[in-house]
């Protein structure tokens, strides 16, 4: 796209080789190429929306409200949380366990690089202390956060998030 606007605005750009396309009142903008698209952001729209939640207890209440409105849910998904607004503390499964330990809860962070999951999600994915230790050793960094005893806390980062795909 060389120019947009009224015909008077773009006439100076038109020659015999110019293709003029009239899009009427539709919006025209330059093409953007995004090599880092997060297509799963829809969880924030279709599940539990934790966007702008700055209190983990409120997140627990949102999950409870979702379950009350969806009593037949087999899994709870959602997104939008941002740990930086929680005083630098990572998410912990205990907050999601307070909502339910019967079904898995998987909540993506705002940029889709981390999951916050409950104990049931960890159990179903086979993530225990031994698995976390081996996974982190192979990854070369901490992708499954663990407590002082080596038990998974419910905070999964980067490649560990793929463990929740199945």
Short mmCIF file of N, CA and C in Angstrom, two decimals:
data_model
loop_
_atom_site.label_atom_id
_atom_site.label_comp_id
_atom_site.label_asym_id
_atom_site.label_seq_id
_atom_site.Cartn_x
_atom_site.Cartn_y
_atom_site.Cartn_z
N UNK A 1 0.87 -1.17 0.00
CA UNK A 1 0.00 0.00 0.00
C UNK A 1 0.91 1.22 0.00
N UNK A 2 0.76 2.02 -1.02
CA UNK A 2 1.59 3.22 -1.15
C UNK A 2 0.92 4.43 -0.50
N UNK A 3 -0.40 4.50 -0.60
CA UNK A 3 -1.12 5.65 -0.04
C UNK A 3 -2.56 5.28 0.23
N UNK A 4 -3.14 5.95 1.23
CA UNK A 4 -4.57 5.83 1.52
C UNK A 4 -5.13 7.22 1.70
N UNK A 5 -6.41 7.33 1.54
CA UNK A 5 -7.06 8.62 1.71
C UNK A 5 -8.04 8.88 0.59
N UNK A 6 -8.39 10.15 0.45
CA UNK A 6 -9.32 10.52 -0.62
C UNK A 6 -8.58 10.47 -1.96
N UNK A 7 -9.33 10.45 -3.04
CA UNK A 7 -8.71 10.45 -4.36
C UNK A 7 -7.82 11.67 -4.53
N UNK A 8 -8.23 12.79 -3.98
CA UNK A 8 -7.42 14.01 -4.08
C UNK A 8 -6.07 13.81 -3.38
N UNK A 9 -6.08 13.03 -2.27
CA UNK A 9 -4.85 12.77 -1.52
C UNK A 9 -3.89 11.85 -2.28
N UNK A 10 -4.43 10.91 -3.04
CA UNK A 10 -3.55 9.90 -3.64
C UNK A 10 -3.31 10.08 -5.15
N UNK A 11 -3.96 11.03 -5.77
CA UNK A 11 -3.80 11.22 -7.22
C UNK A 11 -2.34 11.38 -7.64
N UNK A 12 -1.55 12.05 -6.82
CA UNK A 12 -0.15 12.28 -7.17
C UNK A 12 0.67 10.99 -7.23
N UNK A 13 0.15 9.89 -6.65
CA UNK A 13 0.86 8.61 -6.66
C UNK A 13 0.42 7.71 -7.83
N UNK A 14 -0.61 8.09 -8.54
CA UNK A 14 -1.18 7.24 -9.57
C UNK A 14 -0.52 7.51 -10.92
N UNK A 15 -0.06 6.40 -11.55
CA UNK A 15 0.42 6.49 -12.93
C UNK A 15 -0.21 5.34 -13.70
N UNK A 16 0.25 5.08 -14.93
CA UNK A 16 -0.38 4.06 -15.78
C UNK A 16 -0.21 2.65 -15.21
N UNK A 17 0.77 2.42 -14.35
CA UNK A 17 1.01 1.09 -13.79
C UNK A 17 0.39 0.89 -12.40
N UNK A 18 -0.30 1.88 -11.88
CA UNK A 18 -0.85 1.82 -10.53
C UNK A 18 -2.20 1.11 -10.52
N UNK A 19 -2.34 0.20 -9.57
CA UNK A 19 -3.64 -0.44 -9.35
C UNK A 19 -4.31 0.30 -8.19
N UNK A 20 -5.47 0.84 -8.43
CA UNK A 20 -6.22 1.55 -7.40
C UNK A 20 -7.34 0.63 -6.93
N UNK A 21 -7.41 0.42 -5.63
CA UNK A 21 -8.44 -0.44 -5.03
C UNK A 21 -9.25 0.41 -4.07
N UNK A 22 -10.55 0.42 -4.26
CA UNK A 22 -11.44 1.19 -3.39
C UNK A 22 -12.06 0.25 -2.37
N UNK A 23 -11.69 0.40 -1.11
CA UNK A 23 -12.21 -0.44 -0.04
C UNK A 23 -13.37 0.25 0.69
N UNK A 24 -13.87 1.31 0.12
CA UNK A 24 -14.99 2.00 0.75
C UNK A 24 -14.62 2.48 2.14
N UNK A 25 -15.46 2.15 3.14
CA UNK A 25 -15.20 2.62 4.49
C UNK A 25 -14.54 1.55 5.38
N UNK A 26 -14.00 0.51 4.75
CA UNK A 26 -13.29 -0.53 5.51
C UNK A 26 -11.93 -0.01 5.95
N UNK A 27 -11.45 -0.50 7.07
CA UNK A 27 -10.15 -0.08 7.58
C UNK A 27 -9.03 -0.74 6.77
N UNK A 28 -8.05 0.04 6.41
CA UNK A 28 -6.86 -0.45 5.71
C UNK A 28 -5.66 -0.11 6.58
N UNK A 29 -4.76 -1.08 6.75
CA UNK A 29 -3.56 -0.84 7.53
C UNK A 29 -2.42 -1.68 6.98
N UNK A 30 -1.20 -1.30 7.27
CA UNK A 30 -0.07 -2.09 6.78
C UNK A 30 -0.12 -3.50 7.33
N UNK A 31 0.43 -4.44 6.58
CA UNK A 31 0.48 -5.81 7.04
C UNK A 31 1.48 -5.97 8.16
N UNK A 32 1.12 -6.74 9.14
CA UNK A 32 2.02 -7.04 10.24
C UNK A 32 2.35 -8.52 10.19
N UNK A 33 3.59 -8.85 10.40
CA UNK A 33 4.01 -10.24 10.45
C UNK A 33 4.42 -10.50 11.90
N UNK A 34 3.72 -11.42 12.52
CA UNK A 34 3.99 -11.73 13.91
C UNK A 34 4.50 -13.16 13.99
N UNK A 35 5.77 -13.32 14.26
CA UNK A 35 6.36 -14.63 14.39
C UNK A 35 6.21 -15.20 15.79
N UNK A 36 5.35 -14.59 16.60
CA UNK A 36 5.23 -15.00 17.98
C UNK A 36 3.77 -14.93 18.43
N UNK A 37 2.89 -15.44 17.61
CA UNK A 37 1.47 -15.37 17.89
C UNK A 37 1.07 -16.43 18.92
N UNK A 38 0.24 -16.03 19.84
CA UNK A 38 -0.29 -16.94 20.85
C UNK A 38 -1.75 -17.21 20.54
N UNK A 39 -1.98 -18.26 19.78
CA UNK A 39 -3.34 -18.55 19.35
C UNK A 39 -4.22 -19.05 20.48
N UNK A 40 -3.64 -19.52 21.55
CA UNK A 40 -4.43 -20.04 22.66
C UNK A 40 -4.97 -18.99 23.59
N UNK A 41 -4.76 -17.72 23.30
CA UNK A 41 -5.23 -16.66 24.17
C UNK A 41 -6.75 -16.72 24.34
N UNK A 42 -7.42 -17.47 23.50
CA UNK A 42 -8.88 -17.59 23.58
C UNK A 42 -9.34 -18.13 24.93
N UNK A 43 -8.47 -18.86 25.65
CA UNK A 43 -8.88 -19.36 26.97
C UNK A 43 -9.34 -18.23 27.86
N UNK A 44 -8.76 -17.07 27.69
CA UNK A 44 -9.14 -15.94 28.51
C UNK A 44 -10.57 -15.51 28.22
N UNK A 45 -11.02 -15.77 27.01
CA UNK A 45 -12.35 -15.37 26.61
C UNK A 45 -13.37 -16.46 26.93
N UNK A 46 -13.01 -17.73 26.72
CA UNK A 46 -13.98 -18.80 26.89
C UNK A 46 -13.96 -19.44 28.27
N UNK A 47 -12.95 -19.17 29.06
CA UNK A 47 -12.87 -19.77 30.38
C UNK A 47 -12.85 -18.72 31.46
N UNK A 48 -11.97 -18.92 32.42
CA UNK A 48 -11.84 -18.00 33.54
C UNK A 48 -10.89 -16.87 33.15
N UNK A 49 -11.40 -15.66 33.19
CA UNK A 49 -10.61 -14.49 32.82
C UNK A 49 -9.99 -13.88 34.08
N UNK A 50 -8.66 -13.97 34.16
CA UNK A 50 -7.95 -13.39 35.31
C UNK A 50 -7.17 -12.14 34.92
N UNK A 51 -7.53 -11.56 33.79
CA UNK A 51 -6.88 -10.33 33.36
C UNK A 51 -7.10 -9.24 34.41
N UNK A 52 -6.03 -8.57 34.77
CA UNK A 52 -6.04 -7.46 35.73
C UNK A 52 -6.33 -7.90 37.17
N UNK A 53 -6.30 -9.19 37.45
CA UNK A 53 -6.49 -9.67 38.82
C UNK A 53 -5.17 -9.50 39.57
N UNK A 54 -5.18 -8.74 40.66
CA UNK A 54 -3.94 -8.50 41.39
C UNK A 54 -3.93 -9.19 42.75
N UNK A 55 -4.85 -10.14 42.92
CA UNK A 55 -4.97 -10.85 44.19
C UNK A 55 -5.28 -12.31 43.89
N UNK A 56 -4.42 -13.20 44.34
CA UNK A 56 -4.63 -14.63 44.07
C UNK A 56 -5.91 -15.15 44.71
N UNK A 57 -6.33 -14.56 45.82
CA UNK A 57 -7.59 -14.97 46.44
C UNK A 57 -8.77 -14.64 45.54
N UNK A 58 -8.70 -13.51 44.85
CA UNK A 58 -9.75 -13.16 43.90
C UNK A 58 -9.75 -14.14 42.73
N UNK A 59 -8.56 -14.58 42.34
CA UNK A 59 -8.47 -15.60 41.28
C UNK A 59 -9.18 -16.87 41.72
N UNK A 60 -8.98 -17.27 42.97
CA UNK A 60 -9.67 -18.43 43.51
C UNK A 60 -11.18 -18.25 43.40
N UNK A 61 -11.66 -17.08 43.77
CA UNK A 61 -13.10 -16.80 43.70
C UNK A 61 -13.62 -16.84 42.28
N UNK A 62 -12.82 -16.36 41.32
CA UNK A 62 -13.23 -16.42 39.91
C UNK A 62 -13.37 -17.86 39.44
N UNK A 63 -12.45 -18.72 39.84
CA UNK A 63 -12.53 -20.14 39.46
C UNK A 63 -13.76 -20.77 40.10
N UNK A 64 -14.02 -20.47 41.37
CA UNK A 64 -15.22 -20.98 42.05
C UNK A 64 -16.48 -20.53 41.33
N UNK A 65 -16.53 -19.26 40.95
CA UNK A 65 -17.70 -18.73 40.25
C UNK A 65 -17.88 -19.43 38.90
N UNK A 66 -16.79 -19.69 38.21
CA UNK A 66 -16.87 -20.39 36.93
C UNK A 66 -17.44 -21.79 37.14
N UNK A 67 -16.96 -22.48 38.16
CA UNK A 67 -17.45 -23.83 38.43
C UNK A 67 -18.92 -23.83 38.84
N UNK A 68 -19.34 -22.82 39.57
CA UNK A 68 -20.76 -22.72 39.95
C UNK A 68 -21.63 -22.52 38.71
N UNK A 69 -21.13 -21.71 37.76
CA UNK A 69 -21.88 -21.45 36.53
C UNK A 69 -21.77 -22.60 35.53
N UNK A 70 -20.76 -23.46 35.71
CA UNK A 70 -20.52 -24.58 34.79
C UNK A 70 -20.32 -25.87 35.59
N UNK A 71 -21.37 -26.35 36.27
CA UNK A 71 -21.21 -27.47 37.18
C UNK A 71 -20.80 -28.78 36.51
N UNK A 72 -20.97 -28.91 35.21
CA UNK A 72 -20.60 -30.13 34.50
C UNK A 72 -19.20 -30.06 33.88
N UNK A 73 -18.47 -29.00 34.18
CA UNK A 73 -17.13 -28.84 33.60
C UNK A 73 -16.24 -30.01 33.98
N UNK A 74 -15.49 -30.50 33.01
CA UNK A 74 -14.54 -31.60 33.23
C UNK A 74 -13.13 -31.06 33.42
N UNK A 75 -12.92 -29.81 33.01
CA UNK A 75 -11.64 -29.13 33.16
C UNK A 75 -11.94 -27.63 33.17
N UNK A 76 -11.13 -26.88 33.88
CA UNK A 76 -11.26 -25.43 33.89
C UNK A 76 -10.03 -24.86 33.19
N UNK A 77 -10.27 -24.05 32.18
CA UNK A 77 -9.18 -23.34 31.52
C UNK A 77 -9.43 -21.85 31.66
N UNK A 78 -8.39 -21.09 31.48
CA UNK A 78 -8.52 -19.65 31.56
C UNK A 78 -7.18 -19.00 31.29
N UNK A 79 -7.12 -17.73 31.57
CA UNK A 79 -5.87 -17.03 31.32
C UNK A 79 -5.90 -15.60 31.78
N UNK A 80 -4.77 -14.95 31.59
CA UNK A 80 -4.67 -13.53 31.83
C UNK A 80 -3.94 -13.12 33.09
N UNK A 81 -3.58 -14.06 33.97
CA UNK A 81 -2.91 -13.66 35.22
C UNK A 81 -1.52 -13.12 34.94
N UNK A 82 -1.05 -12.31 35.86
CA UNK A 82 0.24 -11.65 35.71
C UNK A 82 0.90 -11.61 37.08
N UNK A 83 1.86 -12.52 37.30
CA UNK A 83 2.46 -12.69 38.62
C UNK A 83 3.16 -11.43 39.13
N UNK A 84 3.61 -10.58 38.24
CA UNK A 84 4.33 -9.37 38.67
C UNK A 84 3.47 -8.49 39.58
N UNK A 85 2.16 -8.57 39.48
CA UNK A 85 1.30 -7.74 40.33
C UNK A 85 1.02 -8.41 41.68
N UNK A 86 1.62 -9.57 41.91
CA UNK A 86 1.42 -10.29 43.17
C UNK A 86 2.60 -10.13 44.09
N UNK A 87 3.31 -9.04 43.99
CA UNK A 87 4.43 -8.79 44.89
C UNK A 87 5.64 -9.65 44.61
N UNK A 88 5.78 -10.13 43.38
CA UNK A 88 6.94 -10.92 43.00
C UNK A 88 6.85 -12.39 43.37
N UNK A 89 5.75 -12.81 43.94
CA UNK A 89 5.58 -14.22 44.30
C UNK A 89 4.98 -14.99 43.14
N UNK A 90 5.53 -16.18 42.91
CA UNK A 90 5.00 -17.04 41.87
C UNK A 90 3.63 -17.59 42.28
N UNK A 91 2.82 -17.99 41.30
CA UNK A 91 1.54 -18.61 41.64
C UNK A 91 1.76 -19.95 42.34
N UNK A 92 0.80 -20.35 43.12
CA UNK A 92 0.89 -21.60 43.88
C UNK A 92 -0.42 -22.36 43.71
N UNK A 93 -0.31 -23.67 43.56
CA UNK A 93 -1.49 -24.52 43.35
C UNK A 93 -2.52 -24.42 44.46
N UNK A 94 -2.09 -24.05 45.66
CA UNK A 94 -3.03 -24.00 46.79
C UNK A 94 -4.21 -23.08 46.54
N UNK A 95 -3.98 -22.01 45.80
CA UNK A 95 -5.07 -21.07 45.50
C UNK A 95 -6.10 -21.69 44.56
N UNK A 96 -5.62 -22.47 43.61
CA UNK A 96 -6.55 -23.15 42.70
C UNK A 96 -7.17 -24.37 43.36
N UNK A 97 -6.39 -25.05 44.22
CA UNK A 97 -6.93 -26.18 44.98
C UNK A 97 -8.06 -25.73 45.89
N UNK A 98 -8.02 -24.48 46.35
CA UNK A 98 -9.09 -23.96 47.19
C UNK A 98 -10.40 -23.86 46.43
N UNK A 99 -10.31 -23.83 45.11
CA UNK A 99 -11.53 -23.80 44.28
C UNK A 99 -11.99 -25.22 43.95
N UNK A 100 -11.04 -26.11 43.62
CA UNK A 100 -11.38 -27.50 43.34
C UNK A 100 -10.12 -28.36 43.30
N UNK A 101 -10.27 -29.56 43.83
CA UNK A 101 -9.22 -30.57 43.68
C UNK A 101 -9.78 -31.77 42.91
N UNK A 102 -11.02 -31.64 42.44
CA UNK A 102 -11.67 -32.75 41.74
C UNK A 102 -11.41 -32.76 40.24
N UNK A 103 -11.24 -31.59 39.65
CA UNK A 103 -10.99 -31.51 38.21
C UNK A 103 -9.78 -30.62 37.97
N UNK A 104 -9.10 -30.83 36.83
CA UNK A 104 -7.91 -30.02 36.56
C UNK A 104 -8.27 -28.57 36.25
N UNK A 105 -7.41 -27.68 36.75
CA UNK A 105 -7.52 -26.25 36.45
C UNK A 105 -6.20 -25.84 35.81
N UNK A 106 -6.29 -25.25 34.63
CA UNK A 106 -5.11 -24.83 33.88
C UNK A 106 -5.35 -23.39 33.44
N UNK A 107 -4.57 -22.48 34.00
CA UNK A 107 -4.73 -21.07 33.71
C UNK A 107 -3.43 -20.53 33.10
N UNK A 108 -3.52 -20.04 31.87
CA UNK A 108 -2.36 -19.46 31.18
C UNK A 108 -2.09 -18.06 31.70
N UNK A 109 -0.81 -17.67 31.71
CA UNK A 109 -0.49 -16.29 32.07
C UNK A 109 -0.79 -15.37 30.90
N UNK A 110 -0.63 -14.08 31.11
CA UNK A 110 -1.04 -13.09 30.11
C UNK A 110 -0.29 -13.21 28.79
N UNK A 111 0.93 -13.73 28.80
CA UNK A 111 1.67 -13.82 27.53
C UNK A 111 1.89 -15.27 27.07
N UNK A 112 1.21 -16.19 27.70
CA UNK A 112 1.22 -17.60 27.30
C UNK A 112 2.59 -18.26 27.38
N UNK A 113 3.39 -17.87 28.36
CA UNK A 113 4.66 -18.53 28.58
C UNK A 113 4.64 -19.37 29.86
N UNK A 114 3.57 -19.27 30.63
CA UNK A 114 3.48 -19.99 31.90
C UNK A 114 2.05 -20.49 32.13
N UNK A 115 1.97 -21.57 32.88
CA UNK A 115 0.69 -22.10 33.36
C UNK A 115 0.66 -22.05 34.87
N UNK A 116 -0.52 -21.83 35.39
CA UNK A 116 -0.78 -21.96 36.82
C UNK A 116 -1.79 -23.09 36.90
N UNK A 117 -1.45 -24.17 37.58
CA UNK A 117 -2.31 -25.35 37.60
C UNK A 117 -2.56 -25.81 39.03
N UNK A 118 -3.62 -26.58 39.19
CA UNK A 118 -3.93 -27.12 40.52
C UNK A 118 -3.33 -28.52 40.66
N UNK A 119 -3.52 -29.10 41.84
CA UNK A 119 -2.96 -30.42 42.13
C UNK A 119 -3.50 -31.50 41.20
N UNK A 120 -4.79 -31.40 40.85
CA UNK A 120 -5.39 -32.42 39.97
C UNK A 120 -4.74 -32.39 38.60
N UNK A 121 -4.46 -31.21 38.07
CA UNK A 121 -3.80 -31.10 36.76
C UNK A 121 -2.40 -31.72 36.83
N UNK A 122 -1.68 -31.45 37.92
CA UNK A 122 -0.35 -32.03 38.09
C UNK A 122 -0.44 -33.56 38.17
N UNK A 123 -1.40 -34.03 38.94
CA UNK A 123 -1.59 -35.48 39.10
C UNK A 123 -1.88 -36.15 37.76
N UNK A 124 -2.84 -35.60 37.01
CA UNK A 124 -3.21 -36.21 35.73
C UNK A 124 -2.08 -36.16 34.71
N UNK A 125 -1.22 -35.16 34.81
CA UNK A 125 -0.08 -35.05 33.90
C UNK A 125 1.12 -35.87 34.38
N UNK A 126 1.00 -36.47 35.56
CA UNK A 126 2.09 -37.29 36.10
C UNK A 126 3.27 -36.47 36.60
N UNK A 127 3.00 -35.24 37.01
CA UNK A 127 4.07 -34.36 37.47
C UNK A 127 4.16 -34.43 38.99
N UNK A 128 5.16 -35.16 39.46
CA UNK A 128 5.45 -35.23 40.89
C UNK A 128 6.88 -34.75 41.11
N UNK A 129 7.39 -34.90 42.32
CA UNK A 129 8.73 -34.39 42.63
C UNK A 129 9.81 -35.04 41.76
N UNK A 130 9.73 -36.35 41.58
CA UNK A 130 10.74 -37.05 40.78
C UNK A 130 10.69 -36.59 39.33
N UNK A 131 9.47 -36.47 38.79
CA UNK A 131 9.33 -36.03 37.40
C UNK A 131 9.86 -34.61 37.24
N UNK A 132 9.51 -33.73 38.17
CA UNK A 132 9.95 -32.33 38.10
C UNK A 132 11.47 -32.25 38.12
N UNK A 133 12.09 -33.02 39.00
CA UNK A 133 13.56 -32.99 39.10
C UNK A 133 14.20 -33.42 37.79
N UNK A 134 13.70 -34.51 37.22
CA UNK A 134 14.25 -35.02 35.96
C UNK A 134 13.98 -34.04 34.80
N UNK A 135 12.76 -33.53 34.73
CA UNK A 135 12.39 -32.60 33.65
C UNK A 135 13.26 -31.35 33.70
N UNK A 136 13.40 -30.77 34.88
CA UNK A 136 14.20 -29.56 35.03
C UNK A 136 15.67 -29.81 34.70
N UNK A 137 16.18 -30.98 35.10
CA UNK A 137 17.57 -31.31 34.79
C UNK A 137 17.77 -31.40 33.27
N UNK A 138 16.84 -32.04 32.58
CA UNK A 138 16.94 -32.16 31.12
C UNK A 138 16.79 -30.79 30.45
N UNK A 139 15.91 -29.96 30.99
CA UNK A 139 15.68 -28.63 30.41
C UNK A 139 16.87 -27.70 30.66
N UNK A 140 17.61 -27.97 31.71
CA UNK A 140 18.75 -27.12 32.05
C UNK A 140 18.38 -25.87 32.82
N UNK A 141 17.12 -25.78 33.21
CA UNK A 141 16.65 -24.67 34.04
C UNK A 141 15.35 -25.09 34.71
N UNK A 142 14.85 -24.22 35.57
CA UNK A 142 13.62 -24.54 36.31
C UNK A 142 12.41 -24.18 35.45
N UNK A 143 11.75 -25.19 34.91
CA UNK A 143 10.52 -24.96 34.16
C UNK A 143 9.31 -25.47 34.95
N UNK A 144 9.54 -26.40 35.85
CA UNK A 144 8.51 -26.83 36.79
C UNK A 144 8.98 -26.34 38.15
N UNK A 145 8.32 -25.29 38.65
CA UNK A 145 8.71 -24.73 39.94
C UNK A 145 8.42 -25.75 41.04
N UNK A 146 9.33 -25.81 42.01
CA UNK A 146 9.18 -26.73 43.12
C UNK A 146 9.39 -25.98 44.44
N UNK A 147 8.83 -26.53 45.49
CA UNK A 147 9.02 -25.94 46.81
C UNK A 147 10.34 -26.43 47.41
N UNK A 148 10.61 -26.09 48.66
CA UNK A 148 11.89 -26.44 49.29
C UNK A 148 12.09 -27.96 49.41
N UNK A 149 10.99 -28.71 49.34
CA UNK A 149 11.08 -30.18 49.42
C UNK A 149 11.10 -30.84 48.05
N UNK A 150 11.08 -30.02 46.99
CA UNK A 150 11.13 -30.56 45.63
C UNK A 150 9.77 -30.88 45.02
N UNK A 151 8.69 -30.56 45.73
CA UNK A 151 7.35 -30.84 45.22
C UNK A 151 6.89 -29.73 44.28
N UNK A 152 6.26 -30.08 43.15
CA UNK A 152 5.78 -29.07 42.21
C UNK A 152 4.77 -28.13 42.87
N UNK A 153 4.92 -26.83 42.58
CA UNK A 153 4.08 -25.81 43.19
C UNK A 153 2.84 -25.47 42.37
N UNK A 154 2.81 -25.94 41.12
CA UNK A 154 1.69 -25.59 40.24
C UNK A 154 2.04 -24.47 39.28
N UNK A 155 3.31 -24.09 39.24
CA UNK A 155 3.78 -23.03 38.34
C UNK A 155 4.67 -23.67 37.29
N UNK A 156 4.20 -23.67 36.05
CA UNK A 156 4.93 -24.27 34.94
C UNK A 156 5.34 -23.18 33.97
N UNK A 157 6.58 -23.26 33.49
CA UNK A 157 7.08 -22.24 32.57
C UNK A 157 7.54 -22.88 31.26
N UNK A 158 7.41 -22.11 30.22
CA UNK A 158 7.92 -22.44 28.88
C UNK A 158 7.59 -23.87 28.47
N UNK A 159 8.59 -24.71 28.22
CA UNK A 159 8.36 -26.07 27.72
C UNK A 159 7.50 -26.94 28.62
N UNK A 160 7.52 -26.68 29.91
CA UNK A 160 6.71 -27.46 30.83
C UNK A 160 5.22 -27.25 30.59
N UNK A 161 4.85 -26.13 30.00
CA UNK A 161 3.43 -25.86 29.70
C UNK A 161 2.87 -26.91 28.74
N UNK A 162 3.71 -27.44 27.87
CA UNK A 162 3.26 -28.45 26.91
C UNK A 162 2.77 -29.72 27.62
N UNK A 163 3.19 -29.91 28.85
CA UNK A 163 2.75 -31.06 29.61
C UNK A 163 1.24 -31.01 29.90
N UNK A 164 0.65 -29.84 29.78
CA UNK A 164 -0.78 -29.67 30.03
C UNK A 164 -1.61 -29.83 28.75
N UNK A 165 -0.96 -30.07 27.62
CA UNK A 165 -1.68 -30.15 26.34
C UNK A 165 -2.56 -31.39 26.21
N UNK A 166 -2.26 -32.42 26.93
CA UNK A 166 -3.03 -33.66 26.73
C UNK A 166 -4.00 -33.96 27.78
#
